[in-house]
Coordinates of N, CA and C in Angstrom, one line a residue:
X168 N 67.6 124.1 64.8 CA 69.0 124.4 64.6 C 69.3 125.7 65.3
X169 N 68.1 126.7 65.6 CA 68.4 128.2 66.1 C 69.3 127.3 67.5
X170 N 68.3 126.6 68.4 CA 69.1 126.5 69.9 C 70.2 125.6 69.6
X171 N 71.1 124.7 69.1 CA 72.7 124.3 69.0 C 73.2 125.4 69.3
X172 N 73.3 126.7 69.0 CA 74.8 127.7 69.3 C 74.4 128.0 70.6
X173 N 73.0 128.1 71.3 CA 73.3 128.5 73.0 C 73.5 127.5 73.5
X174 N 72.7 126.3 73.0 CA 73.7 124.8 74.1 C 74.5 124.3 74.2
X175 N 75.6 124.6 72.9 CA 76.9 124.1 73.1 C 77.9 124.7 74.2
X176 N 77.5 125.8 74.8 CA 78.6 126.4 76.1 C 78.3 125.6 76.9
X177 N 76.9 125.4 77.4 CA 76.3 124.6 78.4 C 76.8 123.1 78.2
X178 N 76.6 122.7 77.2 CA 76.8 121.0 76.9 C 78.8 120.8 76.9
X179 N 79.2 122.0 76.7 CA 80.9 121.9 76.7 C 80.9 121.8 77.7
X180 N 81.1 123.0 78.9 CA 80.9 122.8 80.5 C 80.4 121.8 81.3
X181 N 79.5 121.5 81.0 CA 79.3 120.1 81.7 C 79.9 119.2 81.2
X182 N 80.0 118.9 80.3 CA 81.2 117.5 80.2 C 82.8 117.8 80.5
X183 N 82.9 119.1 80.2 CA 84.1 119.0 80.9 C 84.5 119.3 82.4
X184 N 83.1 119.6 83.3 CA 83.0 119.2 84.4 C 82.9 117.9 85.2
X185 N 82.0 117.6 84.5 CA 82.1 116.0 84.5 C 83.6 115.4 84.7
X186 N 84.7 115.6 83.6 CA 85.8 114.7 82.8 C 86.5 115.5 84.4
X187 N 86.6 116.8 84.9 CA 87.2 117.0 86.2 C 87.3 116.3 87.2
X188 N 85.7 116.2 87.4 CA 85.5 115.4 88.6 C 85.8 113.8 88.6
X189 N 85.8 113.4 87.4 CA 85.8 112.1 87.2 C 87.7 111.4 87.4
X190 N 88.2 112.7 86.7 CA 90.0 112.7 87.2 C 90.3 113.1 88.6
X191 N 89.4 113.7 89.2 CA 89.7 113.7 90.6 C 89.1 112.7 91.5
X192 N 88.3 112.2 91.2 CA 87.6 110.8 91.8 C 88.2 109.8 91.3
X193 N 88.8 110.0 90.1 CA 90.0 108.5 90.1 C 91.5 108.5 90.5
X194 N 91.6 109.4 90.5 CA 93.6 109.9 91.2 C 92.8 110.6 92.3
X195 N 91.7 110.4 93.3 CA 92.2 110.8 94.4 C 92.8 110.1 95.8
X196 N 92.8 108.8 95.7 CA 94.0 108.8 96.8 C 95.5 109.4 96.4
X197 N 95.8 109.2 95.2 CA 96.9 110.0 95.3 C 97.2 111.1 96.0
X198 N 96.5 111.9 94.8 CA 96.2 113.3 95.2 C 96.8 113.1 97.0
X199 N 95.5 112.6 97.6 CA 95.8 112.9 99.2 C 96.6 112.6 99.8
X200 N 97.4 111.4 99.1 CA 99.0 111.0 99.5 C 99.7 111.8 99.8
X201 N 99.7 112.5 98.6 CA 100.8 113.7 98.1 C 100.9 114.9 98.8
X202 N 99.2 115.6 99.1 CA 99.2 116.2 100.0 C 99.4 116.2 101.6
X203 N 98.7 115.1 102.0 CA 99.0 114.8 103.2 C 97.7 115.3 103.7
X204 N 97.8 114.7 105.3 CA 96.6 115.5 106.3 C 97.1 117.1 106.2
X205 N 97.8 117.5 106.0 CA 97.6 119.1 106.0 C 97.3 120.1 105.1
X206 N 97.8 119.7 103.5 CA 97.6 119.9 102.4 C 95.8 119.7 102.3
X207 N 95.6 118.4 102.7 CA 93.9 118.2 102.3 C 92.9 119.2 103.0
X208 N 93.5 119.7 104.7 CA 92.8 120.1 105.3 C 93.0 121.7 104.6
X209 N 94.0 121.7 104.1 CA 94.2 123.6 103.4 C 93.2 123.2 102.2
X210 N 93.2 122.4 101.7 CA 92.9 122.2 99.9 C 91.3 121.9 100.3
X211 N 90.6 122.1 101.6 CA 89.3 121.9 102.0 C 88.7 123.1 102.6
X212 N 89.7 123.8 103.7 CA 89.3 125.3 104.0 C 89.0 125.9 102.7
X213 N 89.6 125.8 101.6 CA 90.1 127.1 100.2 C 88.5 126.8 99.5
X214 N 88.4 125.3 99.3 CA 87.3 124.8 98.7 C 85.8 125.4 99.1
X215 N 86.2 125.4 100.7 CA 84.9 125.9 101.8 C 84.3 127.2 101.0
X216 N 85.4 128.1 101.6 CA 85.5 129.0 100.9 C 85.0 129.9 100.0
X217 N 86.2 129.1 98.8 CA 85.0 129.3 97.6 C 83.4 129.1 97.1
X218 N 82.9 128.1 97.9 CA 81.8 127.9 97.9 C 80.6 128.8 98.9
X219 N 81.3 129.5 99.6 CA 80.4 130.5 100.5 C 80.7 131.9 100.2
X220 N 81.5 131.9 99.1 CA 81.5 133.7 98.4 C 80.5 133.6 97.6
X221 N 80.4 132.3 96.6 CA 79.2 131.9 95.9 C 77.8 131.6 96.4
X222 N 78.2 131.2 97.3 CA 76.3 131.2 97.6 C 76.1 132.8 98.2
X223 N 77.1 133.8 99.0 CA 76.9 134.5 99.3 C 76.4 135.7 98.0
X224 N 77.2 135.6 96.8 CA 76.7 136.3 95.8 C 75.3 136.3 95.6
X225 N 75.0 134.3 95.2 CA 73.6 134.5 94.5 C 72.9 134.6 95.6
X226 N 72.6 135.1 97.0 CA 71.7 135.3 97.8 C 72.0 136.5 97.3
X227 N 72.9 137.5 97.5 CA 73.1 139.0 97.3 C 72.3 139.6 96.0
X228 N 72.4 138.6 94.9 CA 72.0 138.9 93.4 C 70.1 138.8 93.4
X229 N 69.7 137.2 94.5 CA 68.1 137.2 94.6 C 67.9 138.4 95.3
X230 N 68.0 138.8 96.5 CA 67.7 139.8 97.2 C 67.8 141.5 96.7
X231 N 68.4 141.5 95.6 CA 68.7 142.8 95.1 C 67.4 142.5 94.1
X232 N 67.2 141.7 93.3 CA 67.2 141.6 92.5 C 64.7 141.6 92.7
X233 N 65.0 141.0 94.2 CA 63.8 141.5 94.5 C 63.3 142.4 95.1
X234 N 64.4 143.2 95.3 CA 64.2 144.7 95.6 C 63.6 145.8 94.4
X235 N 64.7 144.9 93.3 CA 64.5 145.8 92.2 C 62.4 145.8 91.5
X236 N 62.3 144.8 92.2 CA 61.2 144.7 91.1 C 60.5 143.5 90.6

């Protein structure tokens, strides 16, 4: 019973990651309707993006982090 209160952040997040991706994989032609070819190509740079400040971190966080010790 001790581990239920640390897995439930973990087990909430993922399913409600899940329920995101699963609304965006079923409304996404819309979506891209609406946006258009220029909207998707902005709503794909931003996405890029976001994903290379994050991998940039956790390389920044291993490398420090092997420094430290």
């Amino acid at each position: 019973v001790e581990a239920a209160p640390r897995f439930a952040p973990a087990a909430l997040a993922l399913t409600a990651n899940m329920a995101l991706a699963g609304l965006i994989f079923w409304f996404g032609k819309q979506v891209i309707h609406r946006l258009g070819a220029a909207g998707t190509t902005v709503l794909s740079k931003v996405a890029n993006l976001f994903l290379a400040a994050i991998s940039v971190m956790m390389i920044r966080q291993g490398v420090l982090g092997m420094l430290a010790g």
